[in-house]
Amino acid sequence: MSWDKIGIEDKLLSWHEIMEAEEYVYTVGVAGEEFFNGLKHKKIIGGKCPKCGRIYVPARLYCEECFVKNDFVEVTTKPYIDTYTVVYKDDEGNKLEKPQVIALIRFEATHGGLLAYVEGEVNIGKEVEILEYKIPLIVRVK
Amino acid sequence: MKTNLYFRRVAVIGAGLTLFRRRMLETPQELAWEAVRKALDEAGLELKDIDCVVIGSAPDAFDGVHMKGEYLAHGSGGVRKMVSRVFVGGATGVMVPNTAWYHVASGLCEKVLAVAEEKMSPARPHPQSVFRYIWDPITEKPLNPNLIWIFAMEMHRYMYVNKITKEDIALVSVKNKKNALNNPYAQAAANITVDDVLKSEVLVWPVQLLDTSPVSDGAAAMVIVSEDVARRYTDTPVWIEGVGWTLDNTEWTGRELAYPRYLEHAARMAYKMAGIERPNKEIDVIEPYDPFDYKELHHIEGLMIARRGEAPKLLKEGVFDIDGDIPSSPSGGLLGVGNPIAAAGLMKTISIYWQLKGTAGRMQVKKPVHTGLAQAWGDLMQASTVIVMRN
């Protein structure tokens, strides 16, 4: 149950950040591991509630409404742009060379969403194609 | 003598724990969900029945996620419900059921989930480092202190004032780690001797490695309800009869460290509410907070179960053993079970609840028990929370 593995393979399963402590090593969790392993195989994994049928993206261990354990399923429904924004400066206030488009991607008939860098003519409601399966996703407008 | 305050009776009808381990695979939210799921199952309730959720976690910085009440809300079943979060450092674990108690006692809610979660593992190099900014920035911070430092000073003062040896104190660690062998959730259960403690690595003298509890991740949850609901769902409710909490001055350098007066105040509040006049005669089983072995003795005295300086003598006589007159930390405590800060305090409350319900399994104390007490302590050695329960 407990986990103590350090190596190249777990790169996707943990990431580093700096706060008051020198650093933090976060665990992606049980559902997170399913989700990230799915990304490695170019799949979007969701968590499906066996009671109400709701599918969470990214995968969630439990249904927050029914409070039962979810099944992990591959999400194959159409990804589309729910909303987007255009970023002109980085987080230190420096002007970006090229404005960055960031979109919230949802999958039809599921709950939740993923952030993505977008290529192509961005518009709300447009279907997208996933170019790279990582965090954030890189997608192209179809 | 009971207080003449008017409040509704409040009962516990379900509880759940996760394993206490270092570096759990689950996220904090997943840990919370697991504990809540078990608590709901034991109570026979579903999430839709719950009115309100009280979430407890010590400083956010342990998990490395800011606003942890909000972060934990969906894992704790708090989505679109009344949610509040309490945090008084290490004392949080018992503040959670205390807070749930007044939600029900006041008449505001019928069924409350009390949830506590802590992940101590993410912070590197050690969770101690998240305490960098709790000190006085001018007089203390320049020494770059950590908490073990000041606990070592408190321990030394306690030993000096009451003429207590390291051997006397090490017995607590021996007892609790042994009790933990009976606890299926425990992380640091072991059969050790006083010698092992005295030979373990010195961290900050006089605190040695086996005087301390381990770094742990874990979650705990309780279902706390009004009398009407309790009668409908169970034949063996455990009643919350007294609660107490206090905060002393952050200026710890101004206090007599040999005695936890803040705990005495919290205990008096809880005893008055529960109608307890002679705690050492009327309380059958206790779970005093034991992140360090001397703290259990310190707290037993603050709870007025033993006179000042007498706890080590009673310990040696076996009064606090699992088959003694007043079993103390039959769960194994933080020394034996582990120390995910807020979850550890709630684990102690749950341990007393299971003892009084008679479902503590191999942890069940030998004698029949009717009144139990759990206690937690924290912040800059200044906060204490107490809960008294009866079956």
Short mmCIF file of C-alpha atoms in Angstrom, two decimals:
data_model
loop_
_atom_site.label_atom_id
_atom_site.label_comp_id
_atom_site.label_asym_id
_atom_site.label_seq_id
_atom_site.Cartn_x
_atom_site.Cartn_y
_atom_site.Cartn_z
CA MET A 1 0.00 0.00 0.00
CA SER A 2 2.71 2.46 0.79
CA TRP A 3 4.99 3.63 -1.94
CA ASP A 4 8.64 4.48 -2.03
CA LYS A 5 10.02 4.17 -5.55
CA ILE A 6 12.44 6.63 -7.06
CA GLY A 7 13.49 6.25 -10.66
CA ILE A 8 12.83 7.23 -14.22
CA GLU A 9 9.68 5.14 -14.54
CA ASP A 10 7.83 7.05 -11.84
CA LYS A 11 8.45 10.43 -13.47
CA LEU A 12 4.85 10.47 -14.62
CA LEU A 13 3.63 9.38 -11.19
CA SER A 14 5.11 12.21 -9.15
CA TRP A 15 6.19 15.76 -9.64
CA HIS A 16 8.19 18.26 -7.67
CA GLU A 17 7.26 21.66 -6.33
CA ILE A 18 8.81 24.15 -3.92
CA MET A 19 7.04 25.77 -0.96
CA GLU A 20 8.03 26.33 2.68
CA ALA A 21 9.57 22.90 2.76
CA GLU A 22 12.51 22.44 0.42
CA GLU A 23 10.31 20.46 -1.90
CA TYR A 24 7.20 18.33 -2.08
CA VAL A 25 6.78 15.00 -3.78
CA TYR A 26 3.13 14.48 -4.61
CA THR A 27 1.53 11.12 -5.28
CA VAL A 28 -0.90 10.99 -8.17
CA GLY A 29 -3.05 8.50 -6.27
CA VAL A 30 -4.81 5.31 -7.21
CA ALA A 31 -7.01 6.88 -9.89
CA GLY A 32 -4.21 9.18 -11.02
CA GLU A 33 -2.00 6.20 -11.72
CA GLU A 34 -4.67 4.66 -13.95
CA PHE A 35 -5.08 7.97 -15.73
CA PHE A 36 -1.38 8.63 -16.30
CA ASN A 37 -0.69 5.07 -17.40
CA GLY A 38 -3.55 5.57 -19.87
CA LEU A 39 -1.89 8.70 -21.26
CA LYS A 40 1.26 6.67 -21.92
CA HIS A 41 -0.83 4.47 -24.23
CA LYS A 42 -2.63 7.44 -25.81
CA LYS A 43 -5.82 6.71 -23.95
CA ILE A 44 -8.04 8.93 -21.80
CA ILE A 45 -9.06 6.95 -18.72
CA GLY A 46 -12.12 7.96 -16.75
CA GLY A 47 -13.78 6.70 -13.58
CA LYS A 48 -17.30 5.37 -14.06
CA CYS A 49 -19.72 5.21 -11.14
CA PRO A 50 -21.37 1.76 -11.06
CA LYS A 51 -24.43 3.33 -9.39
CA CYS A 52 -25.27 6.50 -11.33
CA GLY A 53 -23.20 5.87 -14.45
CA ARG A 54 -21.48 9.24 -14.38
CA ILE A 55 -17.99 9.18 -15.91
CA TYR A 56 -15.31 11.39 -14.35
CA VAL A 57 -12.43 12.73 -16.46
CA PRO A 58 -9.68 12.51 -15.39
CA ALA A 59 -10.27 9.22 -13.60
CA ARG A 60 -11.54 9.51 -10.03
CA LEU A 61 -11.42 6.67 -7.48
CA TYR A 62 -14.92 7.35 -6.20
CA CYS A 63 -18.20 8.99 -7.21
CA GLU A 64 -18.60 12.18 -5.18
CA GLU A 65 -22.42 11.86 -5.34
CA CYS A 66 -22.94 8.15 -4.61
CA PHE A 67 -19.72 7.72 -2.63
CA VAL A 68 -19.01 4.29 -4.09
CA LYS A 69 -15.85 3.07 -5.80
CA ASN A 70 -15.65 3.79 -9.52
CA ASP A 71 -14.67 1.44 -12.35
CA PHE A 72 -11.94 2.63 -14.69
CA VAL A 73 -13.02 2.94 -18.33
CA GLU A 74 -11.54 4.30 -21.52
CA VAL A 75 -13.26 7.47 -22.66
CA THR A 76 -13.91 7.43 -26.39
CA THR A 77 -16.47 10.19 -26.73
CA LYS A 78 -15.77 13.32 -28.75
CA PRO A 79 -13.41 15.89 -27.16
CA TYR A 80 -14.48 19.51 -27.62
CA ILE A 81 -13.55 23.00 -26.45
CA ASP A 82 -15.71 24.11 -23.51
CA THR A 83 -14.01 27.47 -23.09
CA TYR A 84 -10.66 29.05 -23.82
CA THR A 85 -8.45 32.02 -23.00
CA VAL A 86 -5.48 33.75 -24.57
CA VAL A 87 -2.47 34.47 -22.35
CA TYR A 88 -0.25 37.44 -23.29
CA LYS A 89 2.18 37.56 -20.35
CA ASP A 90 3.93 34.89 -18.30
CA ASP A 91 3.46 34.60 -14.54
CA GLU A 92 6.25 37.13 -13.93
CA GLY A 93 4.63 39.74 -16.13
CA ASN A 94 6.97 39.38 -19.13
CA LYS A 95 5.36 39.67 -22.54
CA LEU A 96 5.19 36.36 -24.37
CA GLU A 97 6.69 36.19 -27.85
CA LYS A 98 3.48 34.66 -29.13
CA PRO A 99 0.13 34.69 -27.23
CA GLN A 100 -0.65 31.28 -25.73
CA VAL A 101 -4.09 29.75 -26.25
CA ILE A 102 -5.27 27.56 -23.38
CA ALA A 103 -8.55 25.68 -23.60
CA LEU A 104 -10.70 23.59 -21.30
CA ILE A 105 -11.31 20.33 -23.13
CA ARG A 106 -14.32 18.24 -22.19
CA PHE A 107 -15.44 14.88 -23.50
CA GLU A 108 -19.07 14.40 -24.50
CA ALA A 109 -21.25 12.70 -21.87
CA THR A 110 -18.62 12.87 -19.14
CA HIS A 111 -18.00 14.97 -16.02
CA GLY A 112 -14.84 17.07 -15.66
CA GLY A 113 -12.26 18.29 -18.12
CA LEU A 114 -8.60 18.73 -18.97
CA LEU A 115 -6.57 21.81 -19.81
CA ALA A 116 -4.80 21.94 -23.16
CA TYR A 117 -2.59 24.01 -25.43
CA VAL A 118 -4.47 24.50 -28.66
CA GLU A 119 -3.35 24.71 -32.25
CA GLY A 120 -5.54 25.94 -35.08
CA GLU A 121 -8.64 28.13 -35.26
CA VAL A 122 -9.93 28.02 -31.68
CA ASN A 123 -13.65 28.39 -30.96
CA ILE A 124 -16.02 27.29 -28.22
CA GLY A 125 -17.80 24.05 -29.09
CA LYS A 126 -15.29 22.95 -31.72
CA GLU A 127 -14.22 19.33 -31.80
CA VAL A 128 -10.49 18.73 -31.27
CA GLU A 129 -7.95 16.06 -32.07
CA ILE A 130 -5.45 15.16 -29.35
CA LEU A 131 -1.89 15.48 -30.68
CA GLU A 132 0.02 14.75 -27.47
CA TYR A 133 -1.23 12.84 -24.46
CA LYS A 134 0.40 14.66 -21.57
CA ILE A 135 -0.30 17.37 -18.98
CA PRO A 136 -1.32 19.74 -20.42
CA LEU A 137 -2.76 18.03 -23.50
CA ILE A 138 -1.76 19.42 -26.88
CA VAL A 139 -4.74 19.47 -29.21
CA ARG A 140 -5.56 20.68 -32.72
CA VAL A 141 -8.94 22.04 -33.72
CA LYS A 142 -10.55 19.74 -36.27
CA MET B 1 -22.88 17.91 38.93
CA LYS B 2 -23.94 18.59 35.36
CA THR B 3 -23.95 21.97 33.68
CA ASN B 4 -27.31 23.64 33.18
CA LEU B 5 -26.60 24.37 29.55
CA TYR B 6 -29.35 23.21 27.24
CA PHE B 7 -28.24 21.02 24.39
CA ARG B 8 -29.36 17.91 22.57
CA ARG B 9 -27.74 14.57 23.27
CA VAL B 10 -25.22 13.55 20.64
CA ALA B 11 -24.08 10.05 19.70
CA VAL B 12 -21.47 8.36 17.56
CA ILE B 13 -22.82 5.55 15.37
CA GLY B 14 -20.02 4.82 12.91
CA ALA B 15 -16.32 5.24 12.32
CA GLY B 16 -13.67 4.37 9.76
CA LEU B 17 -9.90 4.46 9.47
CA THR B 18 -7.36 3.95 6.72
CA LEU B 19 -4.05 2.26 7.32
CA PHE B 20 -1.50 4.61 8.85
CA ARG B 21 1.64 4.37 6.71
CA ARG B 22 4.48 6.45 5.33
CA ARG B 23 4.04 7.44 1.67
CA MET B 24 0.60 6.06 0.98
CA LEU B 25 -0.24 5.53 -2.66
CA GLU B 26 -3.58 7.36 -2.28
CA THR B 27 -4.08 11.10 -2.64
CA PRO B 28 -5.37 12.97 0.44
CA GLN B 29 -8.86 12.99 -1.10
CA GLU B 30 -8.75 9.25 -1.76
CA LEU B 31 -7.65 8.60 1.83
CA ALA B 32 -10.53 10.74 3.13
CA TRP B 33 -13.00 8.88 0.90
CA GLU B 34 -11.84 5.49 2.17
CA ALA B 35 -12.28 6.50 5.82
CA VAL B 36 -15.68 8.11 5.18
CA ARG B 37 -16.92 5.13 3.17
CA LYS B 38 -16.11 2.81 6.09
CA ALA B 39 -17.72 5.15 8.61
CA LEU B 40 -20.93 5.39 6.55
CA ASP B 41 -21.01 1.61 6.18
CA GLU B 42 -20.62 1.08 9.92
CA ALA B 43 -23.38 3.62 10.60
CA GLY B 44 -25.66 2.15 7.93
CA LEU B 45 -26.08 5.54 6.27
CA GLU B 46 -25.54 6.84 2.75
CA LEU B 47 -23.95 10.16 1.83
CA LYS B 48 -27.34 11.62 0.88
CA ASP B 49 -28.45 11.24 4.52
CA ILE B 50 -25.66 13.50 5.79
CA ASP B 51 -26.48 17.16 6.57
CA CYS B 52 -23.08 18.58 7.18
CA VAL B 53 -19.37 17.79 7.09
CA VAL B 54 -16.64 18.92 9.47
CA ILE B 55 -13.15 18.54 8.07
CA GLY B 56 -10.04 18.68 10.18
CA SER B 57 -6.48 18.97 9.06
CA ALA B 58 -3.49 20.58 10.76
CA PRO B 59 -1.52 23.15 8.71
CA ASP B 60 -2.10 22.93 4.95
CA ALA B 61 1.62 22.78 4.43
CA PHE B 62 1.90 19.10 5.37
CA ASP B 63 0.03 17.87 2.29
CA GLY B 64 1.45 20.75 0.27
CA VAL B 65 -2.03 21.86 -0.82
CA HIS B 66 -3.44 25.20 0.21
CA MET B 67 -7.02 25.50 1.56
CA LYS B 68 -7.24 21.86 2.42
CA GLY B 69 -10.84 22.03 3.64
CA GLU B 70 -11.90 22.92 0.13
CA TYR B 71 -9.44 20.48 -1.39
CA LEU B 72 -10.77 17.60 0.72
CA ALA B 73 -14.43 18.52 0.35
CA HIS B 74 -15.34 16.06 -2.42
CA GLY B 75 -13.39 13.22 -0.85
CA SER B 76 -15.10 13.91 2.46
CA GLY B 77 -18.60 13.98 1.00
CA GLY B 78 -18.95 17.73 1.38
CA VAL B 79 -20.02 18.66 -2.15
CA ARG B 80 -23.01 21.06 -1.94
CA LYS B 81 -23.32 20.54 1.81
CA MET B 82 -22.51 22.67 4.85
CA VAL B 83 -18.78 22.23 5.24
CA SER B 84 -16.49 23.70 7.84
CA ARG B 85 -12.86 23.08 8.52
CA VAL B 86 -11.12 23.32 11.86
CA PHE B 87 -7.42 23.41 12.59
CA VAL B 88 -5.61 23.85 15.87
CA GLY B 89 -2.38 22.05 15.01
CA GLY B 90 -2.08 18.66 16.64
CA ALA B 91 -5.18 19.30 18.73
CA THR B 92 -7.26 19.24 15.53
CA GLY B 93 -8.09 15.53 15.67
CA VAL B 94 -10.29 15.90 18.74
CA MET B 95 -11.51 19.38 17.73
CA VAL B 96 -13.20 17.68 14.75
CA PRO B 97 -15.64 15.55 16.82
CA ASN B 98 -16.02 18.47 19.26
CA THR B 99 -17.09 20.70 16.38
CA ALA B 100 -19.37 18.02 14.97
CA TRP B 101 -20.81 17.73 18.50
CA TYR B 102 -21.89 21.37 18.64
CA HIS B 103 -23.35 21.20 15.15
CA VAL B 104 -25.68 18.47 16.43
CA ALA B 105 -26.05 19.60 20.07
CA SER B 106 -27.19 23.06 18.96
CA GLY B 107 -29.99 21.57 16.89
CA LEU B 108 -28.53 22.80 13.60
CA CYS B 109 -27.81 19.34 12.15
CA GLU B 110 -29.00 15.76 12.59
CA LYS B 111 -26.23 13.76 10.94
CA VAL B 112 -22.69 15.02 10.63
CA LEU B 113 -19.56 13.52 9.14
CA ALA B 114 -16.39 14.32 11.07
CA VAL B 115 -13.37 13.74 8.84
CA ALA B 116 -9.65 14.21 9.49
CA GLU B 117 -6.83 13.61 7.03
CA GLU B 118 -3.13 14.30 6.94
CA LYS B 119 -0.32 13.30 4.62
CA MET B 120 3.00 13.89 6.26
CA SER B 121 5.12 12.34 3.51
CA PRO B 122 5.09 14.85 0.62
CA ALA B 123 7.23 17.51 2.33
CA ARG B 124 10.97 17.02 1.86
CA PRO B 125 13.38 16.63 3.41
CA HIS B 126 11.05 16.18 6.41
CA PRO B 127 7.60 17.46 7.47
CA GLN B 128 9.41 19.33 10.27
CA SER B 129 10.51 21.84 7.67
CA VAL B 130 6.97 23.17 7.24
CA PHE B 131 7.23 24.65 10.72
CA ARG B 132 9.74 27.27 9.65
CA TYR B 133 7.36 30.17 10.07
CA ILE B 134 5.63 29.36 13.34
CA TRP B 135 8.35 30.91 15.51
CA ASP B 136 8.74 34.43 16.77
CA PRO B 137 10.52 35.97 13.79
CA ILE B 138 12.84 38.10 15.91
CA THR B 139 13.77 36.18 19.05
CA GLU B 140 13.45 32.54 17.96
CA LYS B 141 13.70 32.23 14.19
CA PRO B 142 17.41 33.19 14.09
CA LEU B 143 18.23 29.97 15.99
CA ASN B 144 16.49 27.99 13.21
CA PRO B 145 14.55 25.85 15.71
CA ASN B 146 12.30 22.90 14.99
CA LEU B 147 9.52 21.43 17.08
CA ILE B 148 11.58 18.56 18.47
CA TRP B 149 13.85 21.18 20.03
CA ILE B 150 11.16 22.72 22.14
CA PHE B 151 9.59 19.38 23.01
CA ALA B 152 13.02 18.30 24.18
CA MET B 153 13.13 21.36 26.44
CA GLU B 154 9.64 20.60 27.73
CA MET B 155 10.58 16.97 28.34
CA HIS B 156 13.75 17.98 30.18
CA ARG B 157 11.86 20.44 32.38
CA TYR B 158 9.22 17.78 33.14
CA MET B 159 11.95 15.29 34.08
CA TYR B 160 13.77 17.84 36.26
CA VAL B 161 10.76 19.21 38.16
CA ASN B 162 9.27 15.79 38.89
CA LYS B 163 12.57 13.88 39.27
CA ILE B 164 11.74 11.47 36.47
CA THR B 165 14.31 9.39 34.61
CA LYS B 166 14.52 8.48 30.95
CA GLU B 167 13.82 4.87 31.94
CA ASP B 168 10.47 5.90 33.48
CA ILE B 169 9.49 7.66 30.29
CA ALA B 170 10.70 4.96 27.90
CA LEU B 171 8.11 2.61 29.42
CA VAL B 172 5.40 4.55 27.59
CA SER B 173 6.96 3.79 24.23
CA VAL B 174 7.35 0.13 25.20
CA LYS B 175 3.68 -0.09 26.29
CA ASN B 176 2.19 1.72 23.30
CA LYS B 177 4.20 -0.01 20.60
CA LYS B 178 3.22 -3.32 22.21
CA ASN B 179 -0.47 -2.36 22.33
CA ALA B 180 -0.24 -1.49 18.64
CA LEU B 181 0.52 -5.12 17.82
CA ASN B 182 -3.25 -5.66 18.29
CA ASN B 183 -4.19 -2.80 15.97
CA PRO B 184 -4.68 -3.74 12.30
CA TYR B 185 -4.10 -0.13 11.19
CA ALA B 186 -0.78 0.34 12.99
CA GLN B 187 2.47 1.40 11.37
CA ALA B 188 5.03 1.18 14.18
CA ALA B 189 3.91 -1.76 16.32
CA ALA B 190 6.81 -3.57 17.95
CA ASN B 191 7.96 -5.55 20.94
CA ILE B 192 10.73 -3.35 22.29
CA THR B 193 12.42 -2.89 25.64
CA VAL B 194 13.40 0.16 27.68
CA ASP B 195 16.97 -0.57 26.65
CA ASP B 196 16.09 -0.32 22.96
CA VAL B 197 14.66 3.15 23.56
CA LEU B 198 17.71 4.28 25.53
CA LYS B 199 20.05 2.96 22.86
CA SER B 200 18.17 4.51 19.92
CA GLU B 201 19.59 7.49 18.04
CA VAL B 202 19.59 10.77 19.96
CA LEU B 203 17.66 13.36 17.93
CA VAL B 204 17.59 16.39 20.22
CA TRP B 205 18.63 15.44 23.72
CA PRO B 206 16.77 14.06 25.69
CA VAL B 207 14.52 13.04 22.77
CA GLN B 208 15.68 9.83 21.10
CA LEU B 209 14.30 8.14 18.02
CA LEU B 210 12.13 5.60 19.87
CA ASP B 211 10.73 8.37 22.09
CA THR B 212 8.93 9.72 19.02
CA SER B 213 6.08 8.74 16.71
CA PRO B 214 6.75 8.08 13.02
CA VAL B 215 5.90 10.15 9.94
CA SER B 216 2.58 8.85 8.58
CA ASP B 217 -0.21 9.37 6.08
CA GLY B 218 -3.77 8.49 6.97
CA ALA B 219 -7.39 9.47 7.41
CA ALA B 220 -10.16 8.90 9.92
CA ALA B 221 -13.91 9.56 9.89
CA MET B 222 -16.84 9.41 12.29
CA VAL B 223 -20.60 9.66 11.92
CA ILE B 224 -22.02 11.86 14.69
CA VAL B 225 -25.81 12.15 15.05
CA SER B 226 -28.66 13.35 17.22
CA GLU B 227 -30.35 11.07 19.76
CA ASP B 228 -33.41 10.39 17.56
CA VAL B 229 -31.25 9.25 14.66
CA ALA B 230 -28.98 7.18 16.91
CA ARG B 231 -31.98 5.29 18.33
CA ARG B 232 -33.20 4.49 14.82
CA TYR B 233 -29.89 3.23 13.46
CA THR B 234 -28.22 1.37 16.30
CA ASP B 235 -28.80 -0.42 19.59
CA THR B 236 -25.35 0.51 20.85
CA PRO B 237 -24.83 4.25 20.40
CA VAL B 238 -21.89 5.82 22.19
CA TRP B 239 -22.75 9.21 23.67
CA ILE B 240 -20.54 12.27 23.59
CA GLU B 241 -21.01 13.53 27.15
CA GLY B 242 -18.39 16.20 27.50
CA VAL B 243 -16.16 18.32 25.28
CA GLY B 244 -13.50 20.85 26.14
CA TRP B 245 -10.86 22.92 24.40
CA THR B 246 -8.47 25.72 25.25
CA LEU B 247 -5.65 27.70 23.73
CA ASP B 248 -2.78 29.02 25.87
CA ASN B 249 -0.40 31.86 25.07
CA THR B 250 1.85 31.34 22.02
CA GLU B 251 4.66 32.72 24.15
CA TRP B 252 5.73 29.26 25.27
CA THR B 253 8.89 30.65 26.85
CA GLY B 254 6.70 32.35 29.46
CA ARG B 255 5.06 29.14 30.68
CA GLU B 256 5.93 26.48 33.27
CA LEU B 257 6.65 23.67 30.82
CA ALA B 258 6.48 20.87 33.39
CA TYR B 259 2.68 21.01 33.54
CA PRO B 260 0.11 21.48 30.72
CA ARG B 261 -2.23 23.95 32.40
CA TYR B 262 -4.11 24.54 29.13
CA LEU B 263 -5.06 20.86 29.18
CA GLU B 264 -6.30 21.10 32.76
CA HIS B 265 -8.65 23.88 31.70
CA ALA B 266 -9.94 21.87 28.72
CA ALA B 267 -10.38 18.78 30.89
CA ARG B 268 -12.28 20.71 33.57
CA MET B 269 -14.68 21.96 30.90
CA ALA B 270 -15.31 18.45 29.59
CA TYR B 271 -15.60 16.93 33.07
CA LYS B 272 -18.09 19.55 34.20
CA MET B 273 -20.25 18.85 31.17
CA ALA B 274 -20.06 15.09 31.72
CA GLY B 275 -20.62 15.39 35.47
CA ILE B 276 -17.26 13.88 36.34
CA GLU B 277 -15.82 14.91 39.71
CA ARG B 278 -13.07 12.34 40.28
CA PRO B 279 -11.55 11.57 36.87
CA ASN B 280 -9.20 8.88 38.20
CA LYS B 281 -12.15 6.92 39.63
CA GLU B 282 -14.83 7.61 37.03
CA ILE B 283 -12.97 7.19 33.74
CA ASP B 284 -12.38 3.62 32.61
CA VAL B 285 -10.18 3.98 29.54
CA ILE B 286 -8.16 6.86 28.10
CA GLU B 287 -6.39 7.83 24.90
CA PRO B 288 -4.09 10.73 25.83
CA TYR B 289 -2.13 12.28 22.97
CA ASP B 290 1.33 10.71 22.70
CA PRO B 291 3.41 12.04 19.80
CA PHE B 292 6.33 11.67 22.24
CA ASP B 293 6.43 9.20 25.12
CA TYR B 294 6.78 11.87 27.85
CA LYS B 295 3.68 13.59 26.47
CA GLU B 296 1.42 10.71 27.51
CA LEU B 297 2.58 11.09 31.13
CA HIS B 298 2.42 14.89 30.93
CA HIS B 299 -1.13 14.66 29.60
CA ILE B 300 -2.29 12.05 32.13
CA GLU B 301 -1.31 14.59 34.79
CA GLY B 302 -2.96 17.48 32.93
CA LEU B 303 -6.12 15.38 32.69
CA MET B 304 -5.94 14.98 36.49
CA ILE B 305 -5.98 11.18 36.15
CA ALA B 306 -2.72 11.25 38.13
CA ARG B 307 -1.32 13.90 40.47
CA ARG B 308 1.57 16.04 39.22
CA GLY B 309 4.69 13.94 38.84
CA GLU B 310 2.88 10.70 39.73
CA ALA B 311 2.03 9.38 36.28
CA PRO B 312 5.39 7.55 35.87
CA LYS B 313 4.88 5.76 39.19
CA LEU B 314 1.38 4.59 38.23
CA LEU B 315 2.70 3.55 34.82
CA LYS B 316 5.36 1.40 36.45
CA GLU B 317 2.69 -0.19 38.68
CA GLY B 318 0.78 -1.22 35.56
CA VAL B 319 -2.25 1.05 36.08
CA PHE B 320 -2.11 2.16 32.43
CA ASP B 321 -1.51 -1.27 30.90
CA ILE B 322 -4.15 -2.81 28.65
CA ASP B 323 -5.24 -5.02 31.59
CA GLY B 324 -4.70 -2.27 34.20
CA ASP B 325 -7.15 -0.09 36.14
CA ILE B 326 -7.12 2.74 33.61
CA PRO B 327 -5.82 1.40 30.30
CA SER B 328 -4.07 4.20 28.44
CA SER B 329 -3.63 4.21 24.64
CA PRO B 330 -4.94 0.66 24.16
CA SER B 331 -4.92 1.40 20.41
CA GLY B 332 -1.16 1.81 20.51
CA GLY B 333 -1.39 5.58 20.32
CA LEU B 334 0.65 7.72 17.99
CA LEU B 335 3.85 5.99 19.07
CA GLY B 336 2.50 2.66 17.87
CA VAL B 337 -0.17 3.40 15.27
CA GLY B 338 1.45 6.41 13.60
CA ASN B 339 1.04 10.15 13.49
CA PRO B 340 -0.80 11.71 10.54
CA ILE B 341 -1.44 14.75 12.76
CA ALA B 342 -5.18 15.50 12.57
CA ALA B 343 -6.12 11.92 11.68
CA ALA B 344 -4.14 10.67 14.69
CA GLY B 345 -6.31 12.62 17.15
CA LEU B 346 -9.50 11.37 15.50
CA MET B 347 -8.05 7.84 15.51
CA LYS B 348 -7.78 8.18 19.31
CA THR B 349 -11.42 9.29 19.54
CA ILE B 350 -12.46 6.38 17.31
CA SER B 351 -10.45 3.99 19.47
CA ILE B 352 -12.44 5.08 22.54
CA TYR B 353 -15.69 4.81 20.58
CA TRP B 354 -14.86 1.22 19.57
CA GLN B 355 -13.84 0.39 23.15
CA LEU B 356 -17.18 1.66 24.47
CA LYS B 357 -19.12 -0.06 21.71
CA GLY B 358 -17.25 -3.28 22.47
CA THR B 359 -16.03 -3.71 18.90
CA ALA B 360 -12.35 -2.97 19.39
CA GLY B 361 -11.45 -6.59 18.62
CA ARG B 362 -8.01 -7.53 19.84
CA MET B 363 -7.54 -3.95 21.10
CA GLN B 364 -10.49 -4.35 23.50
CA VAL B 365 -9.38 -3.76 27.08
CA LYS B 366 -9.85 -6.54 29.60
CA LYS B 367 -12.21 -4.82 32.04
CA PRO B 368 -15.76 -3.64 31.24
CA VAL B 369 -15.73 0.03 30.22
CA HIS B 370 -18.45 2.69 30.40
CA THR B 371 -16.66 6.04 30.32
CA GLY B 372 -13.75 6.87 28.04
CA LEU B 373 -11.71 9.91 27.14
CA ALA B 374 -9.64 10.99 24.16
CA GLN B 375 -7.39 14.01 24.07
CA ALA B 376 -5.19 15.83 21.59
CA TRP B 377 -2.66 18.62 21.85
CA GLY B 378 -0.91 20.95 19.47
CA ASP B 379 0.05 24.33 18.07
CA LEU B 380 3.06 25.84 19.85
CA MET B 381 2.53 23.50 22.85
CA GLN B 382 -0.55 25.54 23.68
CA ALA B 383 -3.77 23.92 22.44
CA SER B 384 -5.68 21.05 23.97
CA THR B 385 -8.91 19.33 23.09
CA VAL B 386 -10.75 16.73 25.18
CA ILE B 387 -13.75 14.51 24.52
CA VAL B 388 -15.54 12.30 27.07
CA MET B 389 -17.82 9.52 25.84
CA ARG B 390 -20.11 6.96 27.51
CA ASN B 391 -21.96 3.90 26.32
#
